[in-house]
């Protein structure tokens, strides 16, 4: 099958400007340069070219079929209403990307083989002199533009689904708050005084309005299975909305660098934390909510007194210290800092400055620092809520530190 | 004898060449020497920051590895990124390639402001040393973007980092102005804009971007320095600043910077593909004008790096659409290059292999860029290994592949020696394959839930990461072949002659390496450079216009 290159193809004519140049052709003193004859140029769109095009088309079709039958949710479950829209967009793009990638790579390989000149180059070797083809260039500009426009509009339709605070607030939705801190997540539920560490409990099928914010630096709240991510920006509360669709336990991962603990700020992190989304049936959710409410009420009644501190359990405290404190502190002498000072001999260390009122620290002082946090020359330490410690646990920790574990 | 010298002496207002080692090689104002200085300095920083990348990959061999402390790991990837962007790629594609090639290609004897050119280079090694010295006081740990508020705290190295980057920014701005003036004012007679080689077009757009965009980075860095040093609250939300402000100003520079990096690579690819296809480049004007379009659009897309920062949807819409619009001129370039191969007379030399590799890897990186441009899809992929994969497909698969093509292409012009084709091809295949093995799987682990900038990860990704790490080691090792090839070429390489590739742009019309004043007589340009098969369009060239390709 011989196909003429369309007549609109522009062929370089002999140099017009160079009329007064010495009549010498590209260093080839004897011959004239070998321009491709019109016949050779016709051959460039010959059966071989169409065969290659057909093969590349077939490979593309195979790839596009693969994109359709192996969508991403075969590998990563999709458990929110927004997730299916995002997966569909991903599939749409992958579908059209396959032929572009296959044809660009395929033609590069085909042309490189087909038109390869294996002999040593000479000055007279030249290829086709066609240097423009307005029709071809028009279509390869317009078709991608149309595809991009479609993609843009399709994408824009999805954005309001997760940024729909006003609309969702009018339905029977639940508004919760997700707060990031160094290094963990806590969640506030309507009607609960205290935030709940790590666990985001969601009733299945209920629209959720999640107010996302941070206590200290930037974090990013990613729920891969929900296909949702929102940066946690200190000072800003950014609402996102979605509806979980499948019961199960899913991951939460911080994706914005937030300091030393960033790598562990995820489900099953090494530091012992396990932030996760727990999607439950409405009944299970209500049951969990009721028990959490009861627990919080009980915990609120335990007051930090000298007796409570004295009753602390040092071995339980050692356990706690290794999971909650060792991100920043070690059980070494005071001046061996990690992020904060070493706490090995806190109560007797001569090098330890007086933290409170110019007198050596008492167990109560230390307990109050753990409870309320610390902000001073030595650095910043988060408060008890960030550490998610109960009063009993604080007492255990103080008991452990009183044993001078660094000695 | 004396008569003959006079006859060959260049005409016009010229200065005698400098004498003495310091004038010639250290504080040289000759664009070619400055280019070599850039190449060497960039080479040193490339090796160092490449080693940091290998450290990062070594740490990620195991999910809970303790090879590096978390802090060292953070320093390693932060300085790897910062060095690659500011101490390797930007100086390499502007300072090194721009200085070496652009004045020769426009038939000029030097850049417009040779002293500024020297000054601009000498800001660069001190800036590099300042950035490296941050390791002594604790290097920055928050990645090359240094998002506040975390970057407002310790380590002190962040201050040094900001000073270093600001210095590089000033150097880059100066080079931009210098190149822009050179290209506008110093083209040889007859070289109209549409007769300029495409590398010069690319350098012009790059210079414009460096000149306009870099000042924003300097401003952002000064604000960061003032906040870190004097406590002026620009970015700290606790004191009324805005962390998102930094993101806006930083990306208002850093997105054009992406095109500062890739644009010269585009230019190199146009030159190399055209030379080794031995036919006119397809769509000269389309390629040239699409560079301009990309340059202008690059200022209007910065917030696509911030789709999860909480911008309102109506703000996100124009950034998404404009980002997708950039795909159109980029596509035009790629399709034009592929069509240049069609019915060419193709010689698969080392530079050509790297250029074809570029077409493959850069196209892939461009496509994943469209995935990231779609706001909802970006919400899932943002700040994961998918982004790491995408950025390396455009930064390594685009900029590095293009720069390697350019390095192998212009090495004979720079040194007067040929490199071994056999070793060059071995380098290409090792690099191309190990590159894809390193970065292709990253898309996958990113989609499935691996965030970037983590020293430990979910054990589910162990196998993928081991494969990635081993490929990365091979990728790093493949550059040893290149350095060996270079050394061998310098010691005992064959003389390259004036025009070993049989190319047609002006730099190949003079001896290799070019003499001090480049052109004895400024050439007169009669038409565009790429009409293979037609007589060369130059007058006033003393050298023999004949050439014998040596490949």
mmCIF file with all atom_site columns, C-alpha atoms in Angstrom, chain B residues 408-515:
data_model
loop_
_atom_site.group_PDB
_atom_site.id
_atom_site.type_symbol
_atom_site.label_atom_id
_atom_site.label_alt_id
_atom_site.label_comp_id
_atom_site.label_asym_id
_atom_site.label_entity_id
_atom_site.label_seq_id
_atom_site.pdbx_PDB_ins_code
_atom_site.Cartn_x
_atom_site.Cartn_y
_atom_site.Cartn_z
_atom_site.occupancy
_atom_site.B_iso_or_equiv
_atom_site.pdbx_formal_charge
_atom_site.auth_seq_id
_atom_site.auth_comp_id
_atom_site.auth_asym_id
_atom_site.auth_atom_id
_atom_site.pdbx_PDB_model_num
ATOM 1   C CA . UNK B 1 408 ? 28.779 13.248 24.856 1.00 0.00 ? 408 UNK B CA 1
ATOM 2   C CA . UNK B 1 409 ? 27.841 15.517 21.935 1.00 0.00 ? 409 UNK B CA 1
ATOM 3   C CA . UNK B 1 410 ? 29.916 18.574 22.848 1.00 0.00 ? 410 UNK B CA 1
ATOM 4   C CA . UNK B 1 411 ? 32.765 16.788 24.656 1.00 0.00 ? 411 UNK B CA 1
ATOM 5   C CA . UNK B 1 412 ? 34.846 16.674 21.392 1.00 0.00 ? 412 UNK B CA 1
ATOM 6   C CA . UNK B 1 413 ? 34.248 20.389 20.900 1.00 0.00 ? 413 UNK B CA 1
ATOM 7   C CA . UNK B 1 414 ? 35.184 21.187 24.492 1.00 0.00 ? 414 UNK B CA 1
ATOM 8   C CA . UNK B 1 415 ? 38.292 18.983 24.734 1.00 0.00 ? 415 UNK B CA 1
ATOM 9   C CA . UNK B 1 416 ? 39.261 18.319 21.141 1.00 0.00 ? 416 UNK B CA 1
ATOM 10  C CA . UNK B 1 417 ? 39.168 14.586 21.883 1.00 0.00 ? 417 UNK B CA 1
ATOM 11  C CA . UNK B 1 418 ? 36.725 11.826 21.081 1.00 0.00 ? 418 UNK B CA 1
ATOM 12  C CA . UNK B 1 419 ? 35.296 9.553  23.740 1.00 0.00 ? 419 UNK B CA 1
ATOM 13  C CA . UNK B 1 420 ? 35.022 5.815  23.296 1.00 0.00 ? 420 UNK B CA 1
ATOM 14  C CA . UNK B 1 421 ? 31.738 4.981  21.577 1.00 0.00 ? 421 UNK B CA 1
ATOM 15  C CA . UNK B 1 422 ? 31.808 1.447  22.957 1.00 0.00 ? 422 UNK B CA 1
ATOM 16  C CA . UNK B 1 423 ? 32.058 2.593  26.572 1.00 0.00 ? 423 UNK B CA 1
ATOM 17  C CA . UNK B 1 424 ? 29.532 5.360  25.871 1.00 0.00 ? 424 UNK B CA 1
ATOM 18  C CA . UNK B 1 425 ? 26.967 2.883  24.613 1.00 0.00 ? 425 UNK B CA 1
ATOM 19  C CA . UNK B 1 426 ? 27.602 0.588  27.558 1.00 0.00 ? 426 UNK B CA 1
ATOM 20  C CA . UNK B 1 427 ? 27.044 3.574  29.855 1.00 0.00 ? 427 UNK B CA 1
ATOM 21  C CA . UNK B 1 428 ? 23.801 4.401  28.079 1.00 0.00 ? 428 UNK B CA 1
ATOM 22  C CA . UNK B 1 429 ? 22.291 0.946  28.309 1.00 0.00 ? 429 UNK B CA 1
ATOM 23  C CA . UNK B 1 430 ? 23.289 0.447  31.942 1.00 0.00 ? 430 UNK B CA 1
ATOM 24  C CA . UNK B 1 431 ? 21.961 3.868  32.897 1.00 0.00 ? 431 UNK B CA 1
ATOM 25  C CA . UNK B 1 432 ? 18.754 3.578  30.911 1.00 0.00 ? 432 UNK B CA 1
ATOM 26  C CA . UNK B 1 433 ? 17.827 0.146  32.228 1.00 0.00 ? 433 UNK B CA 1
ATOM 27  C CA . UNK B 1 434 ? 18.841 0.726  35.848 1.00 0.00 ? 434 UNK B CA 1
ATOM 28  C CA . UNK B 1 435 ? 17.119 4.115  35.825 1.00 0.00 ? 435 UNK B CA 1
ATOM 29  C CA . UNK B 1 436 ? 13.810 2.551  34.817 1.00 0.00 ? 436 UNK B CA 1
ATOM 30  C CA . UNK B 1 437 ? 14.268 -0.284 37.303 1.00 0.00 ? 437 UNK B CA 1
ATOM 31  C CA . UNK B 1 438 ? 14.877 2.286  40.050 1.00 0.00 ? 438 UNK B CA 1
ATOM 32  C CA . UNK B 1 439 ? 12.040 4.671  39.450 1.00 0.00 ? 439 UNK B CA 1
ATOM 33  C CA . UNK B 1 440 ? 9.275  2.708  37.717 1.00 0.00 ? 440 UNK B CA 1
ATOM 34  C CA . UNK B 1 441 ? 8.375  0.632  40.824 1.00 0.00 ? 441 UNK B CA 1
ATOM 35  C CA . UNK B 1 442 ? 8.236  3.828  42.896 1.00 0.00 ? 442 UNK B CA 1
ATOM 36  C CA . UNK B 1 443 ? 4.993  4.787  41.157 1.00 0.00 ? 443 UNK B CA 1
ATOM 37  C CA . UNK B 1 444 ? 3.514  1.573  42.386 1.00 0.00 ? 444 UNK B CA 1
ATOM 38  C CA . UNK B 1 445 ? 4.600  1.722  46.033 1.00 0.00 ? 445 UNK B CA 1
ATOM 39  C CA . UNK B 1 446 ? 3.492  5.354  46.107 1.00 0.00 ? 446 UNK B CA 1
ATOM 40  C CA . UNK B 1 447 ? 0.008  4.539  44.865 1.00 0.00 ? 447 UNK B CA 1
ATOM 41  C CA . UNK B 1 448 ? -0.291 1.716  47.394 1.00 0.00 ? 448 UNK B CA 1
ATOM 42  C CA . UNK B 1 449 ? 0.614  3.906  50.359 1.00 0.00 ? 449 UNK B CA 1
ATOM 43  C CA . UNK B 1 450 ? 4.288  4.724  50.801 1.00 0.00 ? 450 UNK B CA 1
ATOM 44  C CA . UNK B 1 451 ? 4.828  8.398  51.699 1.00 0.00 ? 451 UNK B CA 1
ATOM 45  C CA . UNK B 1 452 ? 7.996  10.216 50.740 1.00 0.00 ? 452 UNK B CA 1
ATOM 46  C CA . UNK B 1 453 ? 10.733 11.328 53.156 1.00 0.00 ? 453 UNK B CA 1
ATOM 47  C CA . UNK B 1 454 ? 10.476 8.341  55.474 1.00 0.00 ? 454 UNK B CA 1
ATOM 48  C CA . UNK B 1 455 ? 13.412 6.474  56.968 1.00 0.00 ? 455 UNK B CA 1
ATOM 49  C CA . UNK B 1 456 ? 11.315 3.424  57.800 1.00 0.00 ? 456 UNK B CA 1
ATOM 50  C CA . UNK B 1 457 ? 8.308  2.046  56.030 1.00 0.00 ? 457 UNK B CA 1
ATOM 51  C CA . UNK B 1 458 ? 5.555  -0.518 56.060 1.00 0.00 ? 458 UNK B CA 1
ATOM 52  C CA . UNK B 1 459 ? 7.162  -3.992 55.727 1.00 0.00 ? 459 UNK B CA 1
ATOM 53  C CA . UNK B 1 460 ? 4.661  -4.736 52.941 1.00 0.00 ? 460 UNK B CA 1
ATOM 54  C CA . UNK B 1 461 ? 6.886  -2.696 50.607 1.00 0.00 ? 461 UNK B CA 1
ATOM 55  C CA . UNK B 1 462 ? 10.137 -4.487 51.461 1.00 0.00 ? 462 UNK B CA 1
ATOM 56  C CA . UNK B 1 463 ? 10.637 -6.394 48.192 1.00 0.00 ? 463 UNK B CA 1
ATOM 57  C CA . UNK B 1 464 ? 9.870  -3.366 46.035 1.00 0.00 ? 464 UNK B CA 1
ATOM 58  C CA . UNK B 1 465 ? 12.287 -1.217 47.997 1.00 0.00 ? 465 UNK B CA 1
ATOM 59  C CA . UNK B 1 466 ? 15.072 -3.775 47.839 1.00 0.00 ? 466 UNK B CA 1
ATOM 60  C CA . UNK B 1 467 ? 14.671 -3.984 44.072 1.00 0.00 ? 467 UNK B CA 1
ATOM 61  C CA . UNK B 1 468 ? 14.671 -0.185 43.866 1.00 0.00 ? 468 UNK B CA 1
ATOM 62  C CA . UNK B 1 469 ? 17.772 0.119  46.051 1.00 0.00 ? 469 UNK B CA 1
ATOM 63  C CA . UNK B 1 470 ? 19.778 -2.462 44.124 1.00 0.00 ? 470 UNK B CA 1
ATOM 64  C CA . UNK B 1 471 ? 18.829 -0.788 40.833 1.00 0.00 ? 471 UNK B CA 1
ATOM 65  C CA . UNK B 1 472 ? 19.871 2.549  42.311 1.00 0.00 ? 472 UNK B CA 1
ATOM 66  C CA . UNK B 1 473 ? 23.294 1.138  43.180 1.00 0.00 ? 473 UNK B CA 1
ATOM 67  C CA . UNK B 1 474 ? 23.704 -0.069 39.584 1.00 0.00 ? 474 UNK B CA 1
ATOM 68  C CA . UNK B 1 475 ? 22.554 3.328  38.341 1.00 0.00 ? 475 UNK B CA 1
ATOM 69  C CA . UNK B 1 476 ? 25.187 5.039  40.457 1.00 0.00 ? 476 UNK B CA 1
ATOM 70  C CA . UNK B 1 477 ? 27.885 2.600  39.348 1.00 0.00 ? 477 UNK B CA 1
ATOM 71  C CA . UNK B 1 478 ? 27.045 3.149  35.677 1.00 0.00 ? 478 UNK B CA 1
ATOM 72  C CA . UNK B 1 479 ? 28.502 6.639  35.957 1.00 0.00 ? 479 UNK B CA 1
ATOM 73  C CA . UNK B 1 480 ? 31.905 5.153  36.769 1.00 0.00 ? 480 UNK B CA 1
ATOM 74  C CA . UNK B 1 481 ? 32.017 4.043  33.133 1.00 0.00 ? 481 UNK B CA 1
ATOM 75  C CA . UNK B 1 482 ? 31.435 7.630  32.036 1.00 0.00 ? 482 UNK B CA 1
ATOM 76  C CA . UNK B 1 483 ? 34.179 9.017  34.257 1.00 0.00 ? 483 UNK B CA 1
ATOM 77  C CA . UNK B 1 484 ? 36.572 6.305  33.069 1.00 0.00 ? 484 UNK B CA 1
ATOM 78  C CA . UNK B 1 485 ? 35.633 7.110  29.468 1.00 0.00 ? 485 UNK B CA 1
ATOM 79  C CA . UNK B 1 486 ? 36.325 10.796 30.062 1.00 0.00 ? 486 UNK B CA 1
ATOM 80  C CA . UNK B 1 487 ? 39.701 10.117 31.650 1.00 0.00 ? 487 UNK B CA 1
ATOM 81  C CA . UNK B 1 488 ? 40.660 7.767  28.848 1.00 0.00 ? 488 UNK B CA 1
ATOM 82  C CA . UNK B 1 489 ? 39.591 10.342 26.272 1.00 0.00 ? 489 UNK B CA 1
ATOM 83  C CA . UNK B 1 490 ? 41.626 13.087 27.913 1.00 0.00 ? 490 UNK B CA 1
ATOM 84  C CA . UNK B 1 491 ? 44.729 10.898 28.190 1.00 0.00 ? 491 UNK B CA 1
ATOM 85  C CA . UNK B 1 492 ? 44.742 9.071  24.899 1.00 0.00 ? 492 UNK B CA 1
ATOM 86  C CA . UNK B 1 493 ? 41.550 9.941  23.029 1.00 0.00 ? 493 UNK B CA 1
ATOM 87  C CA . UNK B 1 494 ? 41.693 10.392 19.267 1.00 0.00 ? 494 UNK B CA 1
ATOM 88  C CA . UNK B 1 495 ? 41.748 13.985 18.063 1.00 0.00 ? 495 UNK B CA 1
ATOM 89  C CA . UNK B 1 496 ? 38.199 15.019 17.284 1.00 0.00 ? 496 UNK B CA 1
ATOM 90  C CA . UNK B 1 497 ? 38.824 17.441 14.479 1.00 0.00 ? 497 UNK B CA 1
ATOM 91  C CA . UNK B 1 498 ? 36.646 20.383 13.800 1.00 0.00 ? 498 UNK B CA 1
ATOM 92  C CA . UNK B 1 499 ? 33.347 18.633 13.172 1.00 0.00 ? 499 UNK B CA 1
ATOM 93  C CA . UNK B 1 500 ? 33.320 14.967 14.179 1.00 0.00 ? 500 UNK B CA 1
ATOM 94  C CA . UNK B 1 501 ? 29.535 14.579 13.988 1.00 0.00 ? 501 UNK B CA 1
ATOM 95  C CA . UNK B 1 502 ? 29.027 16.350 10.682 1.00 0.00 ? 502 UNK B CA 1
ATOM 96  C CA . UNK B 1 503 ? 26.752 18.880 12.367 1.00 0.00 ? 503 UNK B CA 1
ATOM 97  C CA . UNK B 1 504 ? 25.817 22.214 10.852 1.00 0.00 ? 504 UNK B CA 1
ATOM 98  C CA . UNK B 1 505 ? 25.565 24.728 13.683 1.00 0.00 ? 505 UNK B CA 1
ATOM 99  C CA . UNK B 1 506 ? 28.285 27.358 13.996 1.00 0.00 ? 506 UNK B CA 1
ATOM 100 C CA . UNK B 1 507 ? 30.213 25.838 16.907 1.00 0.00 ? 507 UNK B CA 1
ATOM 101 C CA . UNK B 1 508 ? 31.294 23.041 14.569 1.00 0.00 ? 508 UNK B CA 1
ATOM 102 C CA . UNK B 1 509 ? 32.701 25.458 11.995 1.00 0.00 ? 509 UNK B CA 1
ATOM 103 C CA . UNK B 1 510 ? 35.720 26.291 14.138 1.00 0.00 ? 510 UNK B CA 1
ATOM 104 C CA . UNK B 1 511 ? 38.555 24.144 15.527 1.00 0.00 ? 511 UNK B CA 1
ATOM 105 C CA . UNK B 1 512 ? 38.122 21.943 18.597 1.00 0.00 ? 512 UNK B CA 1
ATOM 106 C CA . UNK B 1 513 ? 38.710 23.184 21.199 1.00 0.00 ? 513 UNK B CA 1
ATOM 107 C CA . UNK B 1 514 ? 37.792 26.632 19.911 1.00 0.00 ? 514 UNK B CA 1
ATOM 108 C CA . UNK B 1 515 ? 40.548 29.248 19.831 1.00 0.00 ? 515 UNK B CA 1
#
